[in-house]
PDB file of C-alpha atoms in Angstrom:
ATOM      1  CA  MET X   1       9.398 158.315 297.000  1.00 58.00           C
ATOM      2  CA  GLY X   2       6.550 158.258 294.429  1.00 67.00           C
ATOM      3  CA  ALA X   3       8.604 155.948 292.130  1.00 78.00           C
ATOM      4  CA  GLN X   4       9.112 153.546 295.107  1.00 82.00           C
ATOM      5  CA  ILE X   5       5.426 153.436 295.627  1.00 84.00           C
ATOM      6  CA  ARG X   6       4.782 152.607 291.991  1.00 86.00           C
ATOM      7  CA  VAL X   7       7.369 149.775 292.160  1.00 88.00           C
ATOM      8  CA  TYR X   8       5.583 148.229 295.155  1.00 86.00           C
ATOM      9  CA  ARG X   9       2.233 148.661 293.424  1.00 89.00           C
ATOM     10  CA  GLN X  10       3.527 146.832 290.326  1.00 91.00           C
ATOM     11  CA  LYS X  11       4.885 144.049 292.522  1.00 91.00           C
ATOM     12  CA  ILE X  12       1.553 143.695 294.269  1.00 92.00           C
ATOM     13  CA  VAL X  13      -0.272 143.483 290.939  1.00 92.00           C
ATOM     14  CA  SER X  14       2.128 140.964 289.354  1.00 93.00           C
ATOM     15  CA  THR X  15       2.229 138.726 292.439  1.00 92.00           C
ATOM     16  CA  THR X  16      -1.550 138.723 292.680  1.00 93.00           C
ATOM     17  CA  SER X  17      -1.765 137.582 289.085  1.00 93.00           C
ATOM     18  CA  MET X  18       0.671 134.785 289.810  1.00 92.00           C
ATOM     19  CA  ARG X  19      -1.275 133.766 292.920  1.00 93.00           C
ATOM     20  CA  LYS X  20      -4.415 133.311 290.719  1.00 93.00           C
ATOM     21  CA  ILE X  21      -2.452 131.036 288.407  1.00 93.00           C
ATOM     22  CA  PHE X  22      -1.022 129.013 291.304  1.00 91.00           C
ATOM     23  CA  LYS X  23      -4.560 128.686 292.773  1.00 92.00           C
ATOM     24  CA  ALA X  24      -6.010 127.557 289.425  1.00 92.00           C
ATOM     25  CA  MET X  25      -3.207 124.936 288.940  1.00 91.00           C
ATOM     26  CA  GLU X  26      -3.770 123.669 292.558  1.00 91.00           C
ATOM     27  CA  LEU X  27      -7.508 123.255 291.850  1.00 92.00           C
ATOM     28  CA  ILE X  28      -6.854 121.481 288.605  1.00 90.00           C
ATOM     29  CA  ALA X  29      -4.362 119.023 290.271  1.00 90.00           C
ATOM     30  CA  THR X  30      -6.830 118.548 293.169  1.00 88.00           C
ATOM     31  CA  SER X  31      -9.639 117.740 290.755  1.00 88.00           C
ATOM     32  CA  ARG X  32      -7.511 115.241 288.703  1.00 90.00           C
ATOM     33  CA  ILE X  33      -5.797 113.444 291.523  1.00 88.00           C
ATOM     34  CA  GLY X  34      -9.076 111.707 292.512  1.00 88.00           C
ATOM     35  CA  LYS X  35      -9.380 110.131 289.090  1.00 89.00           C
ATOM     36  CA  ALA X  36      -5.686 109.238 289.125  1.00 90.00           C
ATOM     37  CA  ARG X  37      -5.981 107.452 292.508  1.00 88.00           C
ATOM     38  CA  ALA X  38      -9.084 105.576 291.160  1.00 90.00           C
ATOM     39  CA  ARG X  39      -7.111 104.359 288.215  1.00 90.00           C
ATOM     40  CA  VAL X  40      -4.388 103.111 290.527  1.00 88.00           C
ATOM     41  CA  SER X  41      -6.919 101.227 292.591  1.00 86.00           C
ATOM     42  CA  SER X  42      -8.816  99.732 289.572  1.00 86.00           C
ATOM     43  CA  SER X  43      -5.459  98.506 288.094  1.00 84.00           C
ATOM     44  CA  LEU X  44      -4.588  96.441 291.115  1.00 81.00           C
ATOM     45  CA  PRO X  45      -7.112  93.549 290.702  1.00 84.00           C
ATOM     46  CA  TYR X  46      -5.799  92.793 287.106  1.00 82.00           C
ATOM     47  CA  ALA X  47      -2.189  93.277 288.140  1.00 79.00           C
ATOM     48  CA  ASN X  48      -2.507  90.997 291.196  1.00 79.00           C
ATOM     49  CA  ALA X  49      -4.395  88.335 289.181  1.00 81.00           C
ATOM     50  CA  ILE X  50      -1.785  88.053 286.488  1.00 81.00           C
ATOM     51  CA  THR X  51       0.983  88.148 289.058  1.00 77.00           C
ATOM     52  CA  ARG X  52      -0.543  85.164 290.819  1.00 77.00           C
ATOM     53  CA  ALA X  53      -0.897  83.352 287.479  1.00 77.00           C
ATOM     54  CA  VAL X  54       2.762  83.937 286.611  1.00 78.00           C
ATOM     55  CA  SER X  55       3.841  83.037 290.140  1.00 73.00           C
ATOM     56  CA  ALA X  56       1.886  79.687 289.942  1.00 72.00           C
ATOM     57  CA  VAL X  57       3.493  78.702 286.567  1.00 73.00           C
ATOM     58  CA  ALA X  58       7.053  79.875 287.463  1.00 68.00           C
ATOM     59  CA  SER X  59       7.028  78.307 290.941  1.00 67.00           C
ATOM     60  CA  GLN X  60       5.129  75.071 290.452  1.00 59.00           C
ATOM     61  CA  SER X  61       6.769  73.976 287.136  1.00 55.00           C
ATOM     62  CA  GLU X  62      10.334  72.685 286.624  1.00 63.00           C
ATOM     63  CA  ILE X  63      10.978  74.861 283.582  1.00 65.00           C
ATOM     64  CA  ASP X  64      13.998  76.867 282.401  1.00 68.00           C
ATOM     65  CA  HIS X  65      12.497  80.081 280.872  1.00 69.00           C
ATOM     66  CA  PRO X  66      14.714  82.989 279.780  1.00 66.00           C
ATOM     67  CA  LEU X  67      12.615  85.549 281.559  1.00 69.00           C
ATOM     68  CA  THR X  68      12.634  83.729 284.880  1.00 71.00           C
ATOM     69  CA  THR X  69      16.273  82.466 284.925  1.00 71.00           C
ATOM     70  CA  GLU X  70      19.054  84.462 286.444  1.00 75.00           C
ATOM     71  CA  PRO X  71      21.909  84.755 283.877  1.00 77.00           C
ATOM     72  CA  GLU X  72      25.353  83.611 284.879  1.00 79.00           C
ATOM     73  CA  GLN X  73      26.793  87.018 284.170  1.00 84.00           C
ATOM     74  CA  ILE X  74      25.066  90.370 284.026  1.00 88.00           C
ATOM     75  CA  ARG X  75      27.045  92.699 281.711  1.00 92.00           C
ATOM     76  CA  ARG X  76      24.491  95.308 280.641  1.00 93.00           C
ATOM     77  CA  ALA X  77      21.413  96.739 282.349  1.00 94.00           C
ATOM     78  CA  ALA X  78      18.460  98.848 281.048  1.00 95.00           C
ATOM     79  CA  VAL X  79      17.046 101.472 283.466  1.00 96.00           C
ATOM     80  CA  LEU X  80      13.615 102.960 282.821  1.00 97.00           C
ATOM     81  CA  ILE X  81      13.263 106.349 284.504  1.00 97.00           C
ATOM     82  CA  MET X  82       9.806 107.846 284.921  1.00 96.00           C
ATOM     83  CA  THR X  83       9.587 111.598 285.439  1.00 96.00           C
ATOM     84  CA  SER X  84       7.003 114.275 284.435  1.00 94.00           C
ATOM     85  CA  ASP X  85       6.388 116.303 281.255  1.00 93.00           C
ATOM     86  CA  ARG X  86       5.784 119.490 283.000  1.00 90.00           C
ATOM     87  CA  GLY X  87       7.380 121.357 285.945  1.00 88.00           C
ATOM     88  CA  LEU X  88       5.728 123.162 288.951  1.00 88.00           C
ATOM     89  CA  ALA X  89       5.607 119.910 290.831  1.00 89.00           C
ATOM     90  CA  GLY X  90       8.224 120.694 293.498  1.00 88.00           C
ATOM     91  CA  SER X  91      11.092 118.235 293.700  1.00 91.00           C
ATOM     92  CA  TYR X  92       9.048 115.414 292.129  1.00 93.00           C
ATOM     93  CA  SER X  93      11.211 114.847 289.027  1.00 94.00           C
ATOM     94  CA  ALA X  94      14.486 115.774 290.752  1.00 94.00           C
ATOM     95  CA  THR X  95      13.964 113.139 293.372  1.00 95.00           C
ATOM     96  CA  VAL X  96      13.335 110.415 290.829  1.00 96.00           C
ATOM     97  CA  LEU X  97      16.431 111.482 288.849  1.00 96.00           C
ATOM     98  CA  LYS X  98      18.518 111.392 292.029  1.00 96.00           C
ATOM     99  CA  GLN X  99      17.337 107.927 292.818  1.00 96.00           C
ATOM    100  CA  ALA X 100      18.139 106.859 289.186  1.00 96.00           C
ATOM    101  CA  GLU X 101      21.625 108.331 289.416  1.00 96.00           C
ATOM    102  CA  SER X 102      22.190 106.352 292.585  1.00 96.00           C
ATOM    103  CA  LEU X 103      21.095 103.206 290.910  1.00 96.00           C
ATOM    104  CA  MET X 104      23.090 103.670 287.708  1.00 96.00           C
ATOM    105  CA  GLU X 105      26.231 104.522 289.784  1.00 95.00           C
ATOM    106  CA  LEU X 106      25.732 101.276 291.745  1.00 95.00           C
ATOM    107  CA  LEU X 107      25.297  99.335 288.511  1.00 95.00           C
ATOM    108  CA  ARG X 108      28.485 100.786 287.046  1.00 94.00           C
ATOM    109  CA  GLU X 109      30.465  99.974 290.165  1.00 94.00           C
ATOM    110  CA  GLU X 110      29.322  96.335 289.628  1.00 92.00           C
ATOM    111  CA  GLY X 111      30.933  96.426 286.304  1.00 92.00           C
ATOM    112  CA  LYS X 112      27.675  96.767 284.261  1.00 93.00           C
ATOM    113  CA  GLU X 113      26.990  98.909 281.270  1.00 94.00           C
ATOM    114  CA  VAL X 114      23.858 101.044 281.668  1.00 95.00           C
ATOM    115  CA  LYS X 115      21.317 101.915 278.929  1.00 95.00           C
ATOM    116  CA  PRO X 116      18.877 104.521 280.069  1.00 96.00           C
ATOM    117  CA  TYR X 117      15.232 104.660 278.840  1.00 97.00           C
ATOM    118  CA  LEU X 118      13.334 107.764 279.703  1.00 97.00           C
ATOM    119  CA  VAL X 119       9.718 108.701 280.395  1.00 96.00           C
ATOM    120  CA  GLY X 120       8.919 112.453 280.580  1.00 94.00           C
ATOM    121  CA  ARG X 121      10.390 115.657 279.245  1.00 95.00           C
ATOM    122  CA  LYS X 122      12.086 116.380 282.538  1.00 96.00           C
ATOM    123  CA  ALA X 123      14.238 113.324 282.236  1.00 96.00           C
ATOM    124  CA  GLN X 124      14.949 114.096 278.596  1.00 96.00           C
ATOM    125  CA  ALA X 125      15.918 117.683 279.402  1.00 95.00           C
ATOM    126  CA  TYR X 126      18.173 116.470 282.339  1.00 96.00           C
ATOM    127  CA  PHE X 127      20.128 114.101 280.022  1.00 96.00           C
ATOM    128  CA  ASP X 128      20.272 116.558 277.030  1.00 96.00           C
ATOM    129  CA  PHE X 129      21.537 119.378 279.235  1.00 95.00           C
ATOM    130  CA  ARG X 130      24.433 117.182 280.373  1.00 94.00           C
ATOM    131  CA  GLY X 131      25.113 115.793 276.972  1.00 95.00           C
ATOM    132  CA  ARG X 132      24.576 112.199 278.113  1.00 94.00           C
ATOM    133  CA  PRO X 133      23.144 109.536 275.810  1.00 94.00           C
ATOM    134  CA  TYR X 134      19.888 107.572 276.193  1.00 95.00           C
ATOM    135  CA  GLU X 135      18.289 104.882 274.169  1.00 94.00           C
ATOM    136  CA  GLN X 136      14.619 106.129 273.805  1.00 94.00           C
ATOM    137  CA  VAL X 137      12.173 108.507 275.368  1.00 96.00           C
ATOM    138  CA  TRP X 138       8.430 108.642 275.777  1.00 96.00           C
ATOM    139  CA  THR X 139       6.813 111.996 276.369  1.00 93.00           C
ATOM    140  CA  GLY X 140       3.241 113.251 276.580  1.00 88.00           C
ATOM    141  CA  GLY X 141       0.584 112.416 279.121  1.00 85.00           C
ATOM    142  CA  THR X 142       2.720 111.500 282.160  1.00 90.00           C
ATOM    143  CA  ASP X 143      -0.067 112.810 284.405  1.00 87.00           C
ATOM    144  CA  ALA X 144      -2.631 110.673 282.529  1.00 90.00           C
ATOM    145  CA  PRO X 145      -0.919 107.702 281.080  1.00 93.00           C
ATOM    146  CA  GLU X 146      -2.374 105.389 278.537  1.00 93.00           C
ATOM    147  CA  PHE X 147      -1.994 101.633 278.367  1.00 92.00           C
ATOM    148  CA  GLU X 148      -0.741 101.843 274.790  1.00 93.00           C
ATOM    149  CA  THR X 149       2.298 103.641 276.171  1.00 94.00           C
ATOM    150  CA  ALA X 150       2.944 100.896 278.637  1.00 93.00           C
ATOM    151  CA  ARG X 151       2.586  98.277 275.877  1.00 93.00           C
ATOM    152  CA  GLU X 152       5.180 100.023 273.620  1.00 95.00           C
ATOM    153  CA  ILE X 153       7.629 100.424 276.493  1.00 95.00           C
ATOM    154  CA  GLY X 154       7.118  96.761 277.383  1.00 93.00           C
ATOM    155  CA  ARG X 155       7.696  95.693 273.854  1.00 94.00           C
ATOM    156  CA  VAL X 156      10.868  97.702 273.509  1.00 94.00           C
ATOM    157  CA  LEU X 157      12.277  96.424 276.776  1.00 94.00           C
ATOM    158  CA  LEU X 158      11.384  92.858 276.008  1.00 91.00           C
ATOM    159  CA  GLU X 159      13.056  93.036 272.631  1.00 92.00           C
ATOM    160  CA  GLN X 160      16.209  94.325 274.289  1.00 93.00           C
ATOM    161  CA  PHE X 161      16.167  91.593 276.892  1.00 91.00           C
ATOM    162  CA  ASN X 162      15.611  88.862 274.331  1.00 88.00           C
ATOM    163  CA  THR X 163      18.558  90.290 272.227  1.00 89.00           C
ATOM    164  CA  ASP X 164      21.950  88.786 272.698  1.00 89.00           C
ATOM    165  CA  TYR X 165      24.542  90.837 274.573  1.00 87.00           C
ATOM    166  CA  ASP X 166      26.857  90.967 271.536  1.00 88.00           C
ATOM    167  CA  ASP X 167      24.007  92.393 269.396  1.00 91.00           C
ATOM    168  CA  GLY X 168      23.409  95.186 271.970  1.00 90.00           C
ATOM    169  CA  GLY X 169      20.875  93.480 274.205  1.00 91.00           C
ATOM    170  CA  VAL X 170      20.552  93.784 277.989  1.00 93.00           C
ATOM    171  CA  ASP X 171      20.696  91.158 280.740  1.00 91.00           C
ATOM    172  CA  GLU X 172      18.476  92.875 283.253  1.00 92.00           C
ATOM    173  CA  ILE X 173      15.904  95.719 283.411  1.00 93.00           C
ATOM    174  CA  HIS X 174      15.196  98.074 286.218  1.00 95.00           C
ATOM    175  CA  VAL X 175      12.383 100.588 286.686  1.00 96.00           C
ATOM    176  CA  VAL X 176      12.701 103.863 288.727  1.00 97.00           C
ATOM    177  CA  TYR X 177       9.344 105.553 289.543  1.00 96.00           C
ATOM    178  CA  THR X 178       7.486 107.280 292.290  1.00 95.00           C
ATOM    179  CA  ARG X 179       5.163 105.089 294.394  1.00 92.00           C
ATOM    180  CA  PHE X 180       2.008 106.856 295.657  1.00 91.00           C
ATOM    181  CA  ARG X 181       1.424 106.265 299.338  1.00 88.00           C
ATOM    182  CA  SER X 182      -0.775 109.135 300.270  1.00 86.00           C
ATOM    183  CA  MET X 183      -1.426 112.725 299.423  1.00 86.00           C
ATOM    184  CA  VAL X 184       1.475 113.684 301.590  1.00 84.00           C
ATOM    185  CA  THR X 185       3.789 110.686 300.973  1.00 87.00           C
ATOM    186  CA  GLN X 186       5.185 109.656 297.628  1.00 90.00           C
ATOM    187  CA  GLU X 187       8.503 107.715 297.661  1.00 93.00           C
ATOM    188  CA  PRO X 188      10.986 107.067 294.756  1.00 94.00           C
ATOM    189  CA  THR X 189      11.059 103.356 294.164  1.00 94.00           C
ATOM    190  CA  VAL X 190      13.338 100.945 292.278  1.00 94.00           C
ATOM    191  CA  ILE X 191      12.203  97.577 291.104  1.00 91.00           C
ATOM    192  CA  ARG X 192      13.966  94.909 288.886  1.00 91.00           C
ATOM    193  CA  LEU X 193      11.655  94.004 286.166  1.00 87.00           C
ATOM    194  CA  LEU X 194      13.700  91.315 284.577  1.00 84.00           C
ATOM    195  CA  PRO X 195      14.851  88.624 285.189  1.00 84.00           C
ATOM    196  CA  LEU X 196      11.475  88.126 286.670  1.00 74.00           C
ATOM    197  CA  GLU X 197      10.898  88.988 290.364  1.00 60.00           C
ATOM    198  CA  VAL X 198       7.309  88.165 291.037  1.00 50.00           C
ATOM    199  CA  VAL X 199       5.954  90.792 293.429  1.00 49.00           C
ATOM    200  CA  GLU X 200       2.395  91.541 294.335  1.00 47.00           C
ATOM    201  CA  GLU X 201       1.120  94.924 295.327  1.00 45.00           C
ATOM    202  CA  GLU X 202      -0.493  93.751 298.472  1.00 47.00           C
ATOM    203  CA  ALA X 203       0.875  91.234 300.924  1.00 42.00           C
ATOM    204  CA  ALA X 204      -0.688  87.763 300.696  1.00 43.00           C
ATOM    205  CA  THR X 205      -2.624  86.191 303.616  1.00 44.00           C
ATOM    206  CA  GLU X 206      -2.407  82.636 304.796  1.00 42.00           C
ATOM    207  CA  SER X 207      -5.471  81.797 302.792  1.00 45.00           C
ATOM    208  CA  ASP X 208      -3.963  83.471 299.655  1.00 52.00           C
ATOM    209  CA  LEU X 209      -2.219  80.189 298.537  1.00 52.00           C
ATOM    210  CA  LEU X 210      -1.253  79.804 294.941  1.00 54.00           C
ATOM    211  CA  PRO X 211      -3.633  77.339 293.099  1.00 57.00           C
ATOM    212  CA  LEU X 212      -2.567  74.143 291.596  1.00 59.00           C
ATOM    213  CA  TYR X 213      -2.829  74.168 287.750  1.00 60.00           C
ATOM    214  CA  GLU X 214      -2.467  71.577 285.088  1.00 65.00           C
ATOM    215  CA  TYR X 215      -1.153  73.185 281.988  1.00 62.00           C
ATOM    216  CA  GLU X 216      -2.400  72.750 278.441  1.00 65.00           C
ATOM    217  CA  PRO X 217      -0.255  73.485 276.435  1.00 65.00           C
ATOM    218  CA  GLU X 218       3.057  73.044 278.327  1.00 71.00           C
ATOM    219  CA  PRO X 219       4.138  75.594 280.925  1.00 68.00           C
ATOM    220  CA  GLU X 220       6.772  77.140 278.648  1.00 72.00           C
ATOM    221  CA  ARG X 221       4.135  78.290 276.216  1.00 77.00           C
ATOM    222  CA  VAL X 222       1.898  79.421 278.978  1.00 76.00           C
ATOM    223  CA  LEU X 223       4.783  81.664 280.239  1.00 77.00           C
ATOM    224  CA  ASP X 224       5.493  82.886 276.746  1.00 77.00           C
ATOM    225  CA  ALA X 225       1.934  84.171 276.602  1.00 80.00           C
ATOM    226  CA  LEU X 226       1.734  85.494 280.273  1.00 81.00           C
ATOM    227  CA  LEU X 227       4.976  87.204 280.778  1.00 82.00           C
ATOM    228  CA  PRO X 228       4.636  89.919 278.180  1.00 85.00           C
ATOM    229  CA  ARG X 229       1.304  90.820 279.583  1.00 88.00           C
ATOM    230  CA  TYR X 230       2.754  90.707 283.139  1.00 87.00           C
ATOM    231  CA  ILE X 231       5.559  93.099 282.078  1.00 89.00           C
ATOM    232  CA  GLU X 232       3.011  95.462 280.505  1.00 90.00           C
ATOM    233  CA  SER X 233       0.817  95.474 283.608  1.00 90.00           C
ATOM    234  CA  ARG X 234       3.850  96.256 285.894  1.00 90.00           C
ATOM    235  CA  ILE X 235       4.948  99.053 283.661  1.00 93.00           C
ATOM    236  CA  PHE X 236       1.412 100.497 283.458  1.00 94.00           C
ATOM    237  CA  ALA X 237       0.939 100.218 287.218  1.00 92.00           C
ATOM    238  CA  ALA X 238       4.208 102.104 287.683  1.00 93.00           C
ATOM    239  CA  LEU X 239       3.056 104.758 285.268  1.00 95.00           C
ATOM    240  CA  LEU X 240      -0.224 105.161 287.121  1.00 94.00           C
ATOM    241  CA  GLN X 241       1.585 105.422 290.518  1.00 93.00           C
ATOM    242  CA  ALA X 242       3.880 107.996 289.044  1.00 94.00           C
ATOM    243  CA  ALA X 243       0.975 110.039 287.608  1.00 94.00           C
ATOM    244  CA  ALA X 244      -0.868 110.122 290.976  1.00 94.00           C
ATOM    245  CA  SER X 245       2.389 111.105 292.751  1.00 94.00           C
ATOM    246  CA  GLU X 246       3.038 113.845 290.158  1.00 94.00           C
ATOM    247  CA  LEU X 247      -0.393 115.369 290.626  1.00 94.00           C
ATOM    248  CA  ALA X 248      -0.088 115.142 294.442  1.00 93.00           C
ATOM    249  CA  ALA X 249       3.294 116.845 294.210  1.00 93.00           C
ATOM    250  CA  ARG X 250       1.990 119.553 291.989  1.00 93.00           C
ATOM    251  CA  GLN X 251      -1.029 120.213 294.216  1.00 93.00           C
ATOM    252  CA  ARG X 252       1.308 120.644 297.312  1.00 92.00           C
ATOM    253  CA  ALA X 253       3.710 122.783 295.332  1.00 92.00           C
ATOM    254  CA  MET X 254       1.050 125.139 294.047  1.00 94.00           C
ATOM    255  CA  LYS X 255      -0.536 125.441 297.448  1.00 93.00           C
ATOM    256  CA  SER X 256       2.843 126.296 298.918  1.00 92.00           C
ATOM    257  CA  ALA X 257       3.458 128.828 296.009  1.00 92.00           C
ATOM    258  CA  GLY X 258       0.095 130.430 296.552  1.00 93.00           C
ATOM    259  CA  ASP X 259       0.736 130.744 300.293  1.00 93.00           C
ATOM    260  CA  ASN X 260       4.108 132.342 299.611  1.00 94.00           C
ATOM    261  CA  ALA X 261       2.498 134.718 297.153  1.00 93.00           C
ATOM    262  CA  THR X 262       0.023 135.791 299.783  1.00 93.00           C
ATOM    263  CA  GLU X 263       2.783 136.535 302.204  1.00 94.00           C
ATOM    264  CA  LEU X 264       4.622 138.512 299.527  1.00 93.00           C
ATOM    265  CA  ILE X 265       1.602 140.568 298.849  1.00 93.00           C
ATOM    266  CA  LYS X 266       1.225 141.351 302.560  1.00 93.00           C
ATOM    267  CA  LYS X 267       4.890 142.299 302.633  1.00 93.00           C
ATOM    268  CA  TYR X 268       4.723 144.540 299.580  1.00 92.00           C
ATOM    269  CA  THR X 269       1.556 146.200 300.885  1.00 91.00           C
ATOM    270  CA  ARG X 270       3.285 147.101 304.233  1.00 91.00           C
ATOM    271  CA  LEU X 271       6.291 148.438 302.378  1.00 89.00           C
ATOM    272  CA  ARG X 272       3.974 150.464 300.020  1.00 88.00           C
ATOM    273  CA  ASN X 273       2.087 151.952 303.034  1.00 89.00           C
ATOM    274  CA  THR X 274       5.312 152.704 304.826  1.00 87.00           C
ATOM    275  CA  ALA X 275       6.592 154.534 301.672  1.00 84.00           C
ATOM    276  CA  ARG X 276       3.248 156.346 301.280  1.00 84.00           C
ATOM    277  CA  GLN X 277       3.335 157.445 304.911  1.00 85.00           C
ATOM    278  CA  ALA X 278       6.901 158.617 304.559  1.00 82.00           C
ATOM    279  CA  GLU X 279       5.923 160.550 301.407  1.00 78.00           C
ATOM    280  CA  ILE X 280       2.995 162.202 303.173  1.00 80.00           C
ATOM    281  CA  THR X 281       5.155 163.057 306.218  1.00 81.00           C
ATOM    282  CA  GLN X 282       7.726 164.583 303.860  1.00 78.00           C
ATOM    283  CA  GLU X 283       5.117 166.716 302.093  1.00 77.00           C
ATOM    284  CA  LEU X 284       3.664 167.895 305.425  1.00 80.00           C
ATOM    285  CA  SER X 285       7.177 168.815 306.615  1.00 81.00           C
ATOM    286  CA  GLU X 286       7.782 170.870 303.433  1.00 77.00           C
ATOM    287  CA  ILE X 287       4.415 172.592 303.846  1.00 83.00           C
ATOM    288  CA  VAL X 288       5.212 173.565 307.460  1.00 79.00           C
ATOM    289  CA  ALA X 289       8.702 174.648 306.504  1.00 79.00           C
ATOM    290  CA  GLY X 290       7.258 176.813 303.706  1.00 79.00           C
ATOM    291  CA  ALA X 291       4.699 178.354 305.994  1.00 77.00           C
ATOM    292  CA  ASP X 292       7.335 179.077 308.623  1.00 76.00           C
ATOM    293  CA  ALA X 293       9.489 180.702 305.997  1.00 79.00           C
ATOM    294  CA  LEU X 294       6.657 182.932 304.876  1.00 79.00           C
ATOM    295  CA  ASN X 295       5.826 184.009 308.489  1.00 81.00           C
ATOM    296  CA  ALA X 296       9.445 184.763 309.070  1.00 79.00           C
ATOM    297  CA  SER X 297       9.651 186.971 306.059  1.00 72.00           C
TER     298      SER X 297
END
């Protein structure tokens, strides 16, 4: 009986230590998510402005640009998958990977070859564990992304898109990430990055009409300059959305883990007290039985 009490006492101590860790991680995620949401909000004006500029050039000019023209046949697609570097964020990465698997399966059913590009160690571990190939991976700082990372990803994907199919290039590019809606709602999202689908983060109003431009130099050269920056801004916006979603998911997961640890501590405390009461009862019974034996003798 004493051994059982020691087991429950050890479980209470270890669970209490784990609860402290969960609480600390919850507080860290809570303190960082405000900054992450602010970065998402501050990125929207630039993203929307460059989106409107690209929209104006692409829609008001009779031009045939490789990045805005749908190819006759799409044979190979690149899929950029954004997960986290660290765990303890609930089903955050698993949900993104599930969405990416559905997309890649759909692309293969359409007869397209898929080239995965990964962001985050969770995606890398997922592909490595299954022995599946991927083209390139970017890790480090998924919960605090830097623009240089988005620039490098955009450069690699644009090079692949501008490369001929016979030389290993791709005909379209998709991005799978988690869109931050609120602290309790984050949804996995798929966008087609190229060929260009001009999408603004916020719906336009009737007064939000595209301006009329006269181009100097010609519109093709304007698009050559704008589209790489547009792609970078879209990728960076997706990284920021994913970072905010990761922190929100981790905050919820750590709070849930802390609450579960509290319930476990209560359970182990009751079991320890029950075991202690049973031990005391047994000792009293042995004392009474011994005294009765002495009296009888």
